[in-house]
Amino acid sequence: MNSGPLGSTQLRKPEQEKVMNADHHPQHPLGPFIGSDLGIDDQVRRYRDERRRRHQEQKNKERRDQQRRCIPSREEEIIQFAVIWAPYGVPSDEETYQRFGMSTRQFFETVRDLLHLGKCPPETQSRLTMYADPTGTLPDQNAK
């Protein structure tokens, strides 16, 4: 604190003071005041809040991605089922009805539509060429 010309007490501005540490090396003039500077506290709080928010968003995104991988859509299930059956021909009516509630003909048409819409990767499409017949002719069920 400083006494003014009229004997009033005035506070020194921290930027006017050079603070020395124990080794008498100059420190940043605001060094002792950093903890009380609300601007920096606000910045730190905002940084932490933003970091927590980003971290939470990342966790939520990973959780959603995990759920998508664990719970395939109906279209994905149909394609996976067709891939499993591809080496053996077309699944029986019982299989498709139990699994998807449709006849073999409907299953065949659904797979063909999904292939034409590009709903599966190219390597899967190449494995399911028997379903891509535009005439709608079912392949032989006993084909191996």
mmCIF file with all atom_site columns, N, CA and C in Angstrom, residues 22-76:
data_model
loop_
_atom_site.group_PDB
_atom_site.id
_atom_site.type_symbol
_atom_site.label_atom_id
_atom_site.label_alt_id
_atom_site.label_comp_id
_atom_site.label_asym_id
_atom_site.label_entity_id
_atom_site.label_seq_id
_atom_site.pdbx_PDB_ins_code
_atom_site.Cartn_x
_atom_site.Cartn_y
_atom_site.Cartn_z
_atom_site.occupancy
_atom_site.B_iso_or_equiv
_atom_site.pdbx_formal_charge
_atom_site.auth_seq_id
_atom_site.auth_comp_id
_atom_site.auth_asym_id
_atom_site.auth_atom_id
_atom_site.pdbx_PDB_model_num
ATOM 1   N N  . ALA A 1 22 ? 12.467  -15.848 -3.931  1.00 0.00 ? 22 ALA A N  1
ATOM 2   C CA . ALA A 1 22 ? 13.480  -15.982 -2.879  1.00 0.00 ? 22 ALA A CA 1
ATOM 3   C C  . ALA A 1 22 ? 14.895  -15.819 -3.412  1.00 0.00 ? 22 ALA A C  1
ATOM 4   N N  . ASP A 1 23 ? 15.133  -16.161 -4.677  1.00 0.00 ? 23 ASP A N  1
ATOM 5   C CA . ASP A 1 23 ? 16.464  -16.020 -5.262  1.00 0.00 ? 23 ASP A CA 1
ATOM 6   C C  . ASP A 1 23 ? 16.670  -14.639 -5.870  1.00 0.00 ? 23 ASP A C  1
ATOM 7   N N  . HIS A 1 24 ? 15.750  -13.750 -5.677  1.00 0.00 ? 24 HIS A N  1
ATOM 8   C CA . HIS A 1 24 ? 15.797  -12.379 -6.190  1.00 0.00 ? 24 HIS A CA 1
ATOM 9   C C  . HIS A 1 24 ? 15.745  -12.311 -7.710  1.00 0.00 ? 24 HIS A C  1
ATOM 10  N N  . HIS A 1 25 ? 15.072  -13.290 -8.311  1.00 0.00 ? 25 HIS A N  1
ATOM 11  C CA . HIS A 1 25 ? 14.837  -13.237 -9.748  1.00 0.00 ? 25 HIS A CA 1
ATOM 12  C C  . HIS A 1 25 ? 13.454  -12.649 -9.970  1.00 0.00 ? 25 HIS A C  1
ATOM 13  N N  . PRO A 1 26 ? 13.322  -11.781 -10.950 1.00 0.00 ? 26 PRO A N  1
ATOM 14  C CA . PRO A 1 26 ? 12.007  -11.183 -11.167 1.00 0.00 ? 26 PRO A CA 1
ATOM 15  C C  . PRO A 1 26 ? 10.998  -12.234 -11.640 1.00 0.00 ? 26 PRO A C  1
ATOM 16  N N  . GLN A 1 27 ? 9.781   -12.139 -11.132 1.00 0.00 ? 27 GLN A N  1
ATOM 17  C CA . GLN A 1 27 ? 8.682   -12.989 -11.563 1.00 0.00 ? 27 GLN A CA 1
ATOM 18  C C  . GLN A 1 27 ? 7.721   -12.146 -12.380 1.00 0.00 ? 27 GLN A C  1
ATOM 19  N N  . HIS A 1 28 ? 6.751   -12.811 -12.936 1.00 0.00 ? 28 HIS A N  1
ATOM 20  C CA . HIS A 1 28 ? 5.713   -12.088 -13.665 1.00 0.00 ? 28 HIS A CA 1
ATOM 21  C C  . HIS A 1 28 ? 5.025   -11.135 -12.698 1.00 0.00 ? 28 HIS A C  1
ATOM 22  N N  . PRO A 1 29 ? 4.767   -9.895  -13.130 1.00 0.00 ? 29 PRO A N  1
ATOM 23  C CA . PRO A 1 29 ? 4.189   -8.925  -12.207 1.00 0.00 ? 29 PRO A CA 1
ATOM 24  C C  . PRO A 1 29 ? 2.824   -9.344  -11.659 1.00 0.00 ? 29 PRO A C  1
ATOM 25  N N  . LEU A 1 30 ? 2.092   -10.196 -12.376 1.00 0.00 ? 30 LEU A N  1
ATOM 26  C CA . LEU A 1 30 ? 0.783   -10.618 -11.881 1.00 0.00 ? 30 LEU A CA 1
ATOM 27  C C  . LEU A 1 30 ? 0.853   -11.946 -11.143 1.00 0.00 ? 30 LEU A C  1
ATOM 28  N N  . GLY A 1 31 ? 2.060   -12.496 -10.980 1.00 0.00 ? 31 GLY A N  1
ATOM 29  C CA . GLY A 1 31 ? 2.231   -13.808 -10.373 1.00 0.00 ? 31 GLY A CA 1
ATOM 30  C C  . GLY A 1 31 ? 1.446   -14.037 -9.103  1.00 0.00 ? 31 GLY A C  1
ATOM 31  N N  . PRO A 1 32 ? 1.592   -13.210 -8.087  1.00 0.00 ? 32 PRO A N  1
ATOM 32  C CA . PRO A 1 32 ? 0.877   -13.469 -6.841  1.00 0.00 ? 32 PRO A CA 1
ATOM 33  C C  . PRO A 1 32 ? -0.626  -13.231 -6.964  1.00 0.00 ? 32 PRO A C  1
ATOM 34  N N  . PHE A 1 33 ? -1.066  -12.627 -8.038  1.00 0.00 ? 33 PHE A N  1
ATOM 35  C CA . PHE A 1 33 ? -2.483  -12.284 -8.160  1.00 0.00 ? 33 PHE A CA 1
ATOM 36  C C  . PHE A 1 33 ? -3.240  -13.231 -9.100  1.00 0.00 ? 33 PHE A C  1
ATOM 37  N N  . ILE A 1 34 ? -2.540  -14.217 -9.660  1.00 0.00 ? 34 ILE A N  1
ATOM 38  C CA . ILE A 1 34 ? -3.183  -15.098 -10.633 1.00 0.00 ? 34 ILE A CA 1
ATOM 39  C C  . ILE A 1 34 ? -4.360  -15.835 -10.002 1.00 0.00 ? 34 ILE A C  1
ATOM 40  N N  . GLY A 1 35 ? -4.209  -16.347 -8.804  1.00 0.00 ? 35 GLY A N  1
ATOM 41  C CA . GLY A 1 35 ? -5.282  -17.085 -8.149  1.00 0.00 ? 35 GLY A CA 1
ATOM 42  C C  . GLY A 1 35 ? -6.518  -16.245 -7.902  1.00 0.00 ? 35 GLY A C  1
ATOM 43  N N  . SER A 1 36 ? -6.348  -14.953 -7.736  1.00 0.00 ? 36 SER A N  1
ATOM 44  C CA . SER A 1 36 ? -7.496  -14.102 -7.447  1.00 0.00 ? 36 SER A CA 1
ATOM 45  C C  . SER A 1 36 ? -8.060  -13.450 -8.702  1.00 0.00 ? 36 SER A C  1
ATOM 46  N N  . ASP A 1 37 ? -7.408  -13.651 -9.841  1.00 0.00 ? 37 ASP A N  1
ATOM 47  C CA . ASP A 1 37 ? -7.875  -13.043 -11.084 1.00 0.00 ? 37 ASP A CA 1
ATOM 48  C C  . ASP A 1 37 ? -9.061  -13.854 -11.609 1.00 0.00 ? 37 ASP A C  1
ATOM 49  N N  . LEU A 1 38 ? -10.237 -13.273 -11.591 1.00 0.00 ? 38 LEU A N  1
ATOM 50  C CA . LEU A 1 38 ? -11.443 -13.980 -12.005 1.00 0.00 ? 38 LEU A CA 1
ATOM 51  C C  . LEU A 1 38 ? -11.406 -14.343 -13.474 1.00 0.00 ? 38 LEU A C  1
ATOM 52  N N  . GLY A 1 39 ? -10.763 -13.548 -14.287 1.00 0.00 ? 39 GLY A N  1
ATOM 53  C CA . GLY A 1 39 ? -10.681 -13.846 -15.709 1.00 0.00 ? 39 GLY A CA 1
ATOM 54  C C  . GLY A 1 39 ? -10.027 -15.186 -15.966 1.00 0.00 ? 39 GLY A C  1
ATOM 55  N N  . ILE A 1 40 ? -8.947  -15.459 -15.294 1.00 0.00 ? 40 ILE A N  1
ATOM 56  C CA . ILE A 1 40 ? -8.245  -16.726 -15.469 1.00 0.00 ? 40 ILE A CA 1
ATOM 57  C C  . ILE A 1 40 ? -9.067  -17.865 -14.880 1.00 0.00 ? 40 ILE A C  1
ATOM 58  N N  . ASP A 1 41 ? -9.656  -17.630 -13.711 1.00 0.00 ? 41 ASP A N  1
ATOM 59  C CA . ASP A 1 41 ? -10.513 -18.656 -13.119 1.00 0.00 ? 41 ASP A CA 1
ATOM 60  C C  . ASP A 1 41 ? -11.662 -19.007 -14.062 1.00 0.00 ? 41 ASP A C  1
ATOM 61  N N  . ASP A 1 42 ? -12.241 -17.992 -14.664 1.00 0.00 ? 42 ASP A N  1
ATOM 62  C CA . ASP A 1 42 ? -13.324 -18.226 -15.626 1.00 0.00 ? 42 ASP A CA 1
ATOM 63  C C  . ASP A 1 42 ? -12.819 -19.011 -16.830 1.00 0.00 ? 42 ASP A C  1
ATOM 64  N N  . GLN A 1 43 ? -11.630 -18.664 -17.300 1.00 0.00 ? 43 GLN A N  1
ATOM 65  C CA . GLN A 1 43 ? -11.071 -19.382 -18.444 1.00 0.00 ? 43 GLN A CA 1
ATOM 66  C C  . GLN A 1 43 ? -10.824 -20.848 -18.104 1.00 0.00 ? 43 GLN A C  1
ATOM 67  N N  . VAL A 1 44 ? -10.269 -21.090 -16.935 1.00 0.00 ? 44 VAL A N  1
ATOM 68  C CA . VAL A 1 44 ? -10.007 -22.464 -16.509 1.00 0.00 ? 44 VAL A CA 1
ATOM 69  C C  . VAL A 1 44 ? -11.323 -23.231 -16.378 1.00 0.00 ? 44 VAL A C  1
ATOM 70  N N  . ARG A 1 45 ? -12.322 -22.602 -15.769 1.00 0.00 ? 45 ARG A N  1
ATOM 71  C CA . ARG A 1 45 ? -13.623 -23.243 -15.609 1.00 0.00 ? 45 ARG A CA 1
ATOM 72  C C  . ARG A 1 45 ? -14.237 -23.563 -16.972 1.00 0.00 ? 45 ARG A C  1
ATOM 73  N N  . ARG A 1 46 ? -14.161 -22.596 -17.895 1.00 0.00 ? 46 ARG A N  1
ATOM 74  C CA . ARG A 1 46 ? -14.706 -22.827 -19.238 1.00 0.00 ? 46 ARG A CA 1
ATOM 75  C C  . ARG A 1 46 ? -13.961 -23.955 -19.946 1.00 0.00 ? 46 ARG A C  1
ATOM 76  N N  . TYR A 1 47 ? -12.645 -23.960 -19.811 1.00 0.00 ? 47 TYR A N  1
ATOM 77  C CA . TYR A 1 47 ? -11.845 -25.018 -20.430 1.00 0.00 ? 47 TYR A CA 1
ATOM 78  C C  . TYR A 1 47 ? -12.257 -26.387 -19.881 1.00 0.00 ? 47 TYR A C  1
ATOM 79  N N  . ARG A 1 48 ? -12.372 -26.479 -18.561 1.00 0.00 ? 48 ARG A N  1
ATOM 80  C CA . ARG A 1 48 ? -12.746 -27.752 -17.948 1.00 0.00 ? 48 ARG A CA 1
ATOM 81  C C  . ARG A 1 48 ? -14.149 -28.183 -18.368 1.00 0.00 ? 48 ARG A C  1
ATOM 82  N N  . ASP A 1 49 ? -15.074 -27.220 -18.377 1.00 0.00 ? 49 ASP A N  1
ATOM 83  C CA . ASP A 1 49 ? -16.440 -27.535 -18.816 1.00 0.00 ? 49 ASP A CA 1
ATOM 84  C C  . ASP A 1 49 ? -16.447 -28.013 -20.256 1.00 0.00 ? 49 ASP A C  1
ATOM 85  N N  . GLU A 1 50 ? -15.714 -27.322 -21.121 1.00 0.00 ? 50 GLU A N  1
ATOM 86  C CA . GLU A 1 50 ? -15.649 -27.697 -22.538 1.00 0.00 ? 50 GLU A CA 1
ATOM 87  C C  . GLU A 1 50 ? -15.006 -29.080 -22.695 1.00 0.00 ? 50 GLU A C  1
ATOM 88  N N  . ARG A 1 51 ? -13.968 -29.321 -21.936 1.00 0.00 ? 51 ARG A N  1
ATOM 89  C CA . ARG A 1 51 ? -13.288 -30.619 -22.005 1.00 0.00 ? 51 ARG A CA 1
ATOM 90  C C  . ARG A 1 51 ? -14.220 -31.735 -21.534 1.00 0.00 ? 51 ARG A C  1
ATOM 91  N N  . ARG A 1 52 ? -14.933 -31.494 -20.441 1.00 0.00 ? 52 ARG A N  1
ATOM 92  C CA . ARG A 1 52 ? -15.900 -32.488 -19.962 1.00 0.00 ? 52 ARG A CA 1
ATOM 93  C C  . ARG A 1 52 ? -16.987 -32.738 -21.001 1.00 0.00 ? 52 ARG A C  1
ATOM 94  N N  . ARG A 1 53 ? -17.474 -31.653 -21.626 1.00 0.00 ? 53 ARG A N  1
ATOM 95  C CA . ARG A 1 53 ? -18.526 -31.770 -22.634 1.00 0.00 ? 53 ARG A CA 1
ATOM 96  C C  . ARG A 1 53 ? -18.030 -32.602 -23.824 1.00 0.00 ? 53 ARG A C  1
ATOM 97  N N  . ARG A 1 54 ? -16.808 -32.275 -24.319 1.00 0.00 ? 54 ARG A N  1
ATOM 98  C CA . ARG A 1 54 ? -16.253 -33.025 -25.446 1.00 0.00 ? 54 ARG A CA 1
ATOM 99  C C  . ARG A 1 54 ? -16.050 -34.496 -25.087 1.00 0.00 ? 54 ARG A C  1
ATOM 100 N N  . HIS A 1 55 ? -15.561 -34.724 -23.872 1.00 0.00 ? 55 HIS A N  1
ATOM 101 C CA . HIS A 1 55 ? -15.342 -36.098 -23.420 1.00 0.00 ? 55 HIS A CA 1
ATOM 102 C C  . HIS A 1 55 ? -16.675 -36.854 -23.358 1.00 0.00 ? 55 HIS A C  1
ATOM 103 N N  . GLN A 1 56 ? -17.714 -36.217 -22.825 1.00 0.00 ? 56 GLN A N  1
ATOM 104 C CA . GLN A 1 56 ? -19.031 -36.839 -22.728 1.00 0.00 ? 56 GLN A CA 1
ATOM 105 C C  . GLN A 1 56 ? -19.608 -37.105 -24.115 1.00 0.00 ? 56 GLN A C  1
ATOM 106 N N  . GLU A 1 57 ? -19.440 -36.152 -25.037 1.00 0.00 ? 57 GLU A N  1
ATOM 107 C CA . GLU A 1 57 ? -19.909 -36.347 -26.413 1.00 0.00 ? 57 GLU A CA 1
ATOM 108 C C  . GLU A 1 57 ? -19.217 -37.544 -27.052 1.00 0.00 ? 57 GLU A C  1
ATOM 109 N N  . GLN A 1 58 ? -17.914 -37.661 -26.833 1.00 0.00 ? 58 GLN A N  1
ATOM 110 C CA . GLN A 1 58 ? -17.155 -38.782 -27.392 1.00 0.00 ? 58 GLN A CA 1
ATOM 111 C C  . GLN A 1 58 ? -17.655 -40.106 -26.820 1.00 0.00 ? 58 GLN A C  1
ATOM 112 N N  . LYS A 1 59 ? -17.894 -40.142 -25.500 1.00 0.00 ? 59 LYS A N  1
ATOM 113 C CA . LYS A 1 59 ? -18.409 -41.358 -24.881 1.00 0.00 ? 59 LYS A CA 1
ATOM 114 C C  . LYS A 1 59 ? -19.784 -41.706 -25.434 1.00 0.00 ? 59 LYS A C  1
ATOM 115 N N  . ASN A 1 60 ? -20.644 -40.691 -25.604 1.00 0.00 ? 60 ASN A N  1
ATOM 116 C CA . ASN A 1 60 ? -21.984 -40.926 -26.151 1.00 0.00 ? 60 ASN A CA 1
ATOM 117 C C  . ASN A 1 60 ? -21.905 -41.448 -27.580 1.00 0.00 ? 60 ASN A C  1
ATOM 118 N N  . LYS A 1 61 ? -21.005 -40.859 -28.376 1.00 0.00 ? 61 LYS A N  1
ATOM 119 C CA . LYS A 1 61 ? -20.839 -41.298 -29.769 1.00 0.00 ? 61 LYS A CA 1
ATOM 120 C C  . LYS A 1 61 ? -20.369 -42.748 -29.810 1.00 0.00 ? 61 LYS A C  1
ATOM 121 N N  . GLU A 1 62 ? -19.395 -43.084 -28.971 1.00 0.00 ? 62 GLU A N  1
ATOM 122 C CA . GLU A 1 62 ? -18.899 -44.457 -28.923 1.00 0.00 ? 62 GLU A CA 1
ATOM 123 C C  . GLU A 1 62 ? -20.000 -45.418 -28.494 1.00 0.00 ? 62 GLU A C  1
ATOM 124 N N  . ARG A 1 63 ? -20.822 -44.991 -27.531 1.00 0.00 ? 63 ARG A N  1
ATOM 125 C CA . ARG A 1 63 ? -21.923 -45.826 -27.057 1.00 0.00 ? 63 ARG A CA 1
ATOM 126 C C  . ARG A 1 63 ? -22.941 -46.054 -28.178 1.00 0.00 ? 63 ARG A C  1
ATOM 127 N N  . ARG A 1 64 ? -23.285 -44.986 -28.920 1.00 0.00 ? 64 ARG A N  1
ATOM 128 C CA . ARG A 1 64 ? -24.229 -45.126 -30.041 1.00 0.00 ? 64 ARG A CA 1
ATOM 129 C C  . ARG A 1 64 ? -23.656 -46.043 -31.119 1.00 0.00 ? 64 ARG A C  1
ATOM 130 N N  . ASP A 1 65 ? -22.365 -45.863 -31.425 1.00 0.00 ? 65 ASP A N  1
ATOM 131 C CA . ASP A 1 65 ? -21.722 -46.715 -32.430 1.00 0.00 ? 65 ASP A CA 1
ATOM 132 C C  . ASP A 1 65 ? -21.730 -48.175 -31.983 1.00 0.00 ? 65 ASP A C  1
ATOM 133 N N  . GLN A 1 66 ? -21.464 -48.398 -30.707 1.00 0.00 ? 66 GLN A N  1
ATOM 134 C CA . GLN A 1 66 ? -21.467 -49.757 -30.151 1.00 0.00 ? 66 GLN A CA 1
ATOM 135 C C  . GLN A 1 66 ? -22.861 -50.368 -30.276 1.00 0.00 ? 66 GLN A C  1
ATOM 136 N N  . GLN A 1 67 ? -23.892 -49.586 -29.966 1.00 0.00 ? 67 GLN A N  1
ATOM 137 C CA . GLN A 1 67 ? -25.258 -50.097 -30.066 1.00 0.00 ? 67 GLN A CA 1
ATOM 138 C C  . GLN A 1 67 ? -25.607 -50.421 -31.510 1.00 0.00 ? 67 GLN A C  1
ATOM 139 N N  . ARG A 1 68 ? -25.170 -49.572 -32.435 1.00 0.00 ? 68 ARG A N  1
ATOM 140 C CA . ARG A 1 68 ? -25.442 -49.838 -33.850 1.00 0.00 ? 68 ARG A CA 1
ATOM 141 C C  . ARG A 1 68 ? -24.770 -51.125 -34.301 1.00 0.00 ? 68 ARG A C  1
ATOM 142 N N  . ARG A 1 69 ? -23.555 -51.363 -33.793 1.00 0.00 ? 69 ARG A N  1
ATOM 143 C CA . ARG A 1 69 ? -22.853 -52.588 -34.170 1.00 0.00 ? 69 ARG A CA 1
ATOM 144 C C  . ARG A 1 69 ? -23.513 -53.814 -33.542 1.00 0.00 ? 69 ARG A C  1
ATOM 145 N N  . CYS A 1 70 ? -24.018 -53.662 -32.328 1.00 0.00 ? 70 CYS A N  1
ATOM 146 C CA . CYS A 1 70 ? -24.601 -54.795 -31.615 1.00 0.00 ? 70 CYS A CA 1
ATOM 147 C C  . CYS A 1 70 ? -26.015 -55.114 -32.088 1.00 0.00 ? 70 CYS A C  1
ATOM 148 N N  . ILE A 1 71 ? -26.763 -54.115 -32.484 1.00 0.00 ? 71 ILE A N  1
ATOM 149 C CA . ILE A 1 71 ? -28.149 -54.313 -32.886 1.00 0.00 ? 71 ILE A CA 1
ATOM 150 C C  . ILE A 1 71 ? -28.265 -53.991 -34.365 1.00 0.00 ? 71 ILE A C  1
ATOM 151 N N  . PRO A 1 72 ? -28.127 -55.010 -35.211 1.00 0.00 ? 72 PRO A N  1
ATOM 152 C CA . PRO A 1 72 ? -28.201 -54.733 -36.647 1.00 0.00 ? 72 PRO A CA 1
ATOM 153 C C  . PRO A 1 72 ? -29.629 -54.383 -37.061 1.00 0.00 ? 72 PRO A C  1
ATOM 154 N N  . SER A 1 73 ? -29.739 -53.603 -38.095 1.00 0.00 ? 73 SER A N  1
ATOM 155 C CA . SER A 1 73 ? -31.056 -53.256 -38.617 1.00 0.00 ? 73 SER A CA 1
ATOM 156 C C  . SER A 1 73 ? -31.654 -54.481 -39.303 1.00 0.00 ? 73 SER A C  1
ATOM 157 N N  . ARG A 1 74 ? -32.912 -54.407 -39.594 1.00 0.00 ? 74 ARG A N  1
ATOM 158 C CA . ARG A 1 74 ? -33.592 -55.524 -40.274 1.00 0.00 ? 74 ARG A CA 1
ATOM 159 C C  . ARG A 1 74 ? -32.925 -55.798 -41.624 1.00 0.00 ? 74 ARG A C  1
ATOM 160 N N  . GLU A 1 75 ? -32.566 -54.725 -42.327 1.00 0.00 ? 75 GLU A N  1
ATOM 161 C CA . GLU A 1 75 ? -31.906 -54.893 -43.627 1.00 0.00 ? 75 GLU A CA 1
ATOM 162 C C  . GLU A 1 75 ? -30.582 -55.634 -43.467 1.00 0.00 ? 75 GLU A C  1
ATOM 163 N N  . GLU A 1 76 ? -29.808 -55.254 -42.444 1.00 0.00 ? 76 GLU A N  1
ATOM 164 C CA . GLU A 1 76 ? -28.525 -55.923 -42.207 1.00 0.00 ? 76 GLU A CA 1
ATOM 165 C C  . GLU A 1 76 ? -28.731 -57.400 -41.870 1.00 0.00 ? 76 GLU A C  1
#
